[in-house]
């Protein structure tokens, strides 16, 4: 059909009101989308179509049209994480991605891992899953970015690396934890002055039971002093 045959002022809905009322993706009636079809569609085909969100009346809810998008999103799983259905809190009308997220929108008691289990499982430096890291992401990470991260509990639970003599003496975990899949394995004798066994042996010449071995270093120097 050549739409140019229609006179000036002809309304699309005169012919296409049935198309308008039957459309469910999105539901044009529920979303109060105007019947000015040409605002989104061309005379060549219904699809593809664009939408100027400014055409929607005040108080229009994104989820009226985008509930299916919300329900099918798995990265993160919006429904499982009980992310609010106020799409505009994270997304723009230009595109779903990129999106920002205000973690304060989540209710109290929300667990980071509900959304971020894939990141936990994929992390290899260090390997969180293999090393049995806790899934309380906020122990080490902030809500703005994964990096930098601080495992402050390391000082209290294991060995002082953020304080004491080892503060700022390392850059990455694998400098001490030489086996990425087993963080119970560590080395004290591969860095700075400890890597010369002769010097260390002489320093411990009067120490009974001394051995040039990392576990023995930790046994006698649990605080790194």
Short mmCIF file of C-alpha atoms in Angstrom, two decimals:
data_model
loop_
_atom_site.label_atom_id
_atom_site.label_comp_id
_atom_site.label_asym_id
_atom_site.label_seq_id
_atom_site.Cartn_x
_atom_site.Cartn_y
_atom_site.Cartn_z
CA UNK A 1 0.00 0.00 0.00
CA UNK A 2 1.30 3.42 -1.00
CA UNK A 3 0.52 5.63 1.97
CA UNK A 4 1.08 8.70 -0.20
CA UNK A 5 -2.34 8.01 -1.70
CA UNK A 6 -3.93 9.10 1.57
CA UNK A 7 -4.92 12.71 1.91
CA UNK A 8 -3.22 15.12 4.30
CA UNK A 9 -4.22 14.63 7.92
CA UNK A 10 -4.97 10.94 7.51
CA UNK A 11 -4.58 9.09 10.83
CA UNK A 12 -2.73 5.74 10.97
CA UNK A 13 -5.10 4.46 13.63
CA UNK A 14 -8.02 4.74 11.19
CA UNK A 15 -6.71 1.58 9.52
CA UNK A 16 -4.46 0.17 12.22
CA UNK A 17 -6.49 0.40 15.42
CA UNK A 18 -6.70 -3.41 15.56
CA UNK A 19 -2.90 -3.67 15.34
CA UNK A 20 -2.62 -1.13 18.13
CA UNK A 21 -5.03 -2.89 20.48
CA UNK A 22 -3.61 -6.39 19.88
CA UNK A 23 0.05 -5.48 20.38
CA UNK A 24 1.43 -7.02 23.59
CA UNK A 25 5.18 -6.40 23.30
CA UNK A 26 4.78 -3.86 24.67
CA UNK A 27 1.09 -3.71 25.57
CA UNK A 28 0.22 -0.41 23.91
CA UNK A 29 -3.03 0.08 25.79
CA UNK A 30 -1.67 -0.78 29.26
CA UNK A 31 1.33 1.49 28.67
CA UNK A 32 -0.89 4.31 27.41
CA UNK A 33 1.18 4.60 24.26
CA UNK A 34 -0.29 7.29 21.96
CA UNK A 35 -2.13 6.17 18.83
CA UNK A 36 0.16 8.29 16.65
CA UNK A 37 1.71 5.20 15.04
CA UNK A 38 4.15 7.25 12.96
CA UNK A 39 5.84 8.48 16.13
CA UNK A 40 7.50 5.04 16.41
CA UNK A 41 6.78 3.18 13.15
CA UNK A 42 7.38 3.83 9.48
CA UNK A 43 5.04 3.15 6.58
CA UNK A 44 7.38 0.43 5.32
CA UNK A 45 7.05 -2.02 8.24
CA UNK A 46 6.04 -2.15 11.89
CA UNK A 47 9.45 -3.54 12.83
CA UNK A 48 11.97 -2.16 13.55
CA UNK A 49 10.36 0.58 15.58
CA UNK A 50 11.68 3.35 17.76
CA UNK A 51 10.07 4.88 20.82
CA UNK A 52 10.44 8.39 22.12
CA UNK A 53 9.83 7.87 25.82
CA UNK A 54 8.89 11.52 26.17
CA UNK A 55 5.64 10.62 24.40
CA UNK A 56 4.54 8.63 27.43
CA UNK A 57 2.46 10.43 29.99
CA UNK A 58 3.73 11.46 33.42
CA UNK A 59 3.81 8.59 35.89
CA UNK A 60 4.36 5.94 33.21
CA UNK A 61 6.16 2.92 34.64
CA UNK A 62 8.98 1.34 32.65
CA UNK A 63 8.01 -2.11 33.84
CA UNK A 64 4.64 -1.82 32.10
CA UNK A 65 6.48 -2.44 28.84
CA UNK A 66 9.65 -4.05 30.11
CA UNK A 67 8.50 -6.67 32.61
CA UNK A 68 9.61 -9.46 30.26
CA UNK A 69 13.10 -7.89 30.04
CA UNK A 70 13.23 -7.65 33.83
CA UNK A 71 12.11 -11.25 34.36
CA UNK A 72 14.52 -12.71 31.79
CA UNK A 73 17.64 -10.83 32.89
CA UNK A 74 20.18 -13.19 34.46
CA UNK A 75 23.32 -11.04 34.79
CA UNK A 76 22.38 -10.28 37.45
CA UNK A 77 19.14 -12.20 37.99
CA UNK A 78 16.85 -9.27 38.74
CA UNK A 79 13.98 -11.34 40.13
CA UNK A 80 16.15 -13.55 42.38
CA UNK A 81 18.01 -10.54 43.73
CA UNK A 82 14.74 -8.65 44.32
CA UNK A 83 16.08 -5.70 42.35
CA UNK A 84 13.38 -3.00 42.26
CA UNK A 85 11.33 -2.72 39.08
CA UNK A 86 12.13 0.98 38.74
CA UNK A 87 14.16 0.41 35.58
CA UNK A 88 15.18 4.06 35.33
CA UNK A 89 17.08 3.78 38.62
CA UNK A 90 19.83 1.94 36.71
CA UNK A 91 19.03 2.21 33.00
CA UNK A 92 18.47 5.01 30.53
CA UNK A 93 15.94 5.24 27.73
CA UNK A 94 18.78 5.05 25.20
CA UNK A 95 19.90 1.47 25.93
CA UNK A 96 19.89 -1.16 28.67
CA UNK A 97 23.71 -1.32 28.63
CA UNK A 98 25.72 0.26 30.10
CA UNK A 99 23.81 0.50 33.35
CA UNK A 100 24.64 1.86 36.76
CA UNK A 101 23.42 0.48 40.04
CA UNK A 102 22.84 2.10 43.41
CA UNK A 103 23.32 -0.69 45.94
CA UNK A 104 21.38 1.35 48.48
CA UNK A 105 18.24 0.35 46.55
CA UNK A 106 18.61 -3.19 47.87
CA UNK A 107 16.87 -4.13 51.07
CA UNK A 108 18.70 -4.93 54.30
CA UNK A 109 20.25 -8.38 54.43
CA UNK A 110 20.76 -8.63 50.66
CA UNK A 111 23.73 -10.86 49.89
CA UNK A 112 26.24 -9.67 47.27
CA UNK A 113 26.70 -13.20 45.99
CA UNK A 114 23.07 -13.30 44.86
CA UNK A 115 24.12 -11.13 41.91
CA UNK A 116 27.86 -11.74 41.83
CA UNK A 117 28.30 -15.53 42.10
CA UNK A 118 29.58 -15.66 38.50
CA UNK A 119 32.30 -13.12 39.31
CA UNK A 120 33.24 -15.09 42.44
CA UNK A 121 33.55 -18.35 40.49
CA UNK A 122 35.50 -16.77 37.64
CA UNK A 123 38.06 -14.95 39.77
CA UNK A 124 41.53 -16.47 39.42
CA UNK A 125 43.79 -13.94 41.16
CA UNK A 126 43.29 -15.31 43.69
CA UNK A 127 41.08 -18.26 42.80
CA UNK A 128 38.22 -17.59 45.23
CA UNK A 129 36.37 -20.89 44.80
CA UNK A 130 39.40 -23.19 44.92
CA UNK A 131 40.80 -21.35 47.92
CA UNK A 132 37.54 -21.42 49.84
CA UNK A 133 37.21 -17.66 50.11
CA UNK A 134 34.04 -16.55 51.90
CA UNK A 135 31.23 -15.35 49.64
CA UNK A 136 30.74 -12.20 51.69
CA UNK A 137 32.03 -9.97 48.90
CA UNK A 138 31.81 -6.82 51.01
CA UNK A 139 34.51 -8.13 53.36
CA UNK A 140 37.10 -7.23 50.72
CA UNK A 141 35.30 -5.25 48.03
CA UNK A 142 33.40 -1.98 47.85
CA UNK A 143 30.22 -1.32 45.89
CA UNK A 144 31.95 1.03 43.43
CA UNK A 145 34.44 -1.41 41.89
CA UNK A 146 35.98 -4.84 42.47
CA UNK A 147 39.49 -3.38 42.36
CA UNK A 148 41.14 -2.26 44.51
CA UNK A 149 40.15 -4.77 47.18
CA UNK A 150 41.36 -5.11 50.74
CA UNK A 151 41.27 -8.29 52.78
CA UNK A 152 41.74 -6.44 56.05
CA UNK A 153 40.82 -9.54 58.07
CA UNK A 154 44.01 -11.13 56.77
CA UNK A 155 45.96 -9.32 59.52
CA UNK A 156 43.74 -10.52 62.35
CA UNK A 157 43.02 -14.03 61.07
CA UNK A 158 46.26 -15.06 59.40
CA UNK A 159 49.28 -12.81 59.07
CA UNK A 160 49.83 -9.03 59.09
CA UNK A 161 50.28 -7.83 55.53
CA UNK A 162 48.51 -4.49 55.76
CA UNK A 163 50.37 -3.54 58.94
CA UNK A 164 53.72 -4.26 60.53
CA UNK A 165 56.93 -4.96 58.64
CA UNK A 166 55.17 -6.48 55.62
CA UNK A 167 53.04 -3.44 54.93
CA UNK A 168 53.62 -2.25 51.34
CA UNK A 169 56.25 -4.98 50.83
CA UNK A 170 54.05 -6.88 48.38
CA UNK A 171 51.83 -6.16 45.39
CA UNK A 172 49.93 -9.36 44.52
CA UNK A 173 48.74 -12.34 46.55
CA UNK A 174 50.82 -14.82 44.56
CA UNK A 175 54.07 -13.27 45.78
CA UNK A 176 53.55 -15.21 49.01
CA UNK A 177 50.88 -17.73 47.99
CA UNK A 178 52.74 -19.51 45.22
CA UNK A 179 50.01 -22.12 44.62
CA UNK A 180 46.92 -20.23 43.51
CA UNK A 181 44.56 -23.10 44.19
CA UNK A 182 45.80 -23.66 47.74
CA UNK A 183 46.17 -20.56 49.89
CA UNK A 184 47.21 -22.63 52.85
CA UNK A 185 50.51 -22.96 50.98
CA UNK A 186 52.74 -19.93 51.33
CA UNK A 187 56.37 -18.96 51.02
CA UNK A 188 58.45 -16.82 53.38
CA UNK A 189 61.79 -17.54 51.74
CA UNK A 190 61.31 -16.34 48.16
CA UNK A 191 61.48 -12.60 48.77
CA UNK A 192 63.78 -9.82 50.05
CA UNK A 193 66.48 -10.88 52.55
CA UNK A 194 65.08 -14.38 53.15
CA UNK A 195 66.03 -15.77 49.75
CA UNK A 196 69.70 -16.28 50.70
CA UNK A 197 69.73 -19.47 52.76
CA UNK A 198 73.31 -18.92 53.86
CA UNK A 199 72.49 -15.58 55.48
CA UNK A 200 69.35 -16.95 57.12
CA UNK A 201 71.21 -20.04 58.38
CA UNK A 202 73.87 -17.84 59.99
CA UNK A 203 71.22 -15.65 61.62
CA UNK A 204 69.71 -18.77 63.19
CA UNK A 205 72.93 -20.59 64.11
CA UNK A 206 71.97 -20.69 67.79
CA UNK A 207 68.28 -21.52 67.30
CA UNK A 208 67.39 -25.08 68.27
CA UNK A 209 65.26 -26.89 65.71
CA UNK A 210 65.77 -24.23 63.06
CA UNK A 211 64.96 -25.23 59.47
CA UNK A 212 65.02 -23.17 56.28
CA UNK A 213 61.38 -23.81 55.51
CA UNK A 214 58.43 -21.42 55.30
CA UNK A 215 56.16 -23.23 57.76
CA UNK A 216 58.95 -23.09 60.33
CA UNK A 217 59.38 -19.35 59.70
CA UNK A 218 55.69 -18.80 60.40
CA UNK A 219 55.80 -21.02 63.51
CA UNK A 220 58.39 -18.76 65.14
CA UNK A 221 57.34 -15.45 63.56
CA UNK A 222 53.53 -15.51 63.37
CA UNK A 223 53.41 -11.71 63.40
CA UNK A 224 56.20 -11.27 60.88
CA UNK A 225 58.61 -9.57 63.30
#
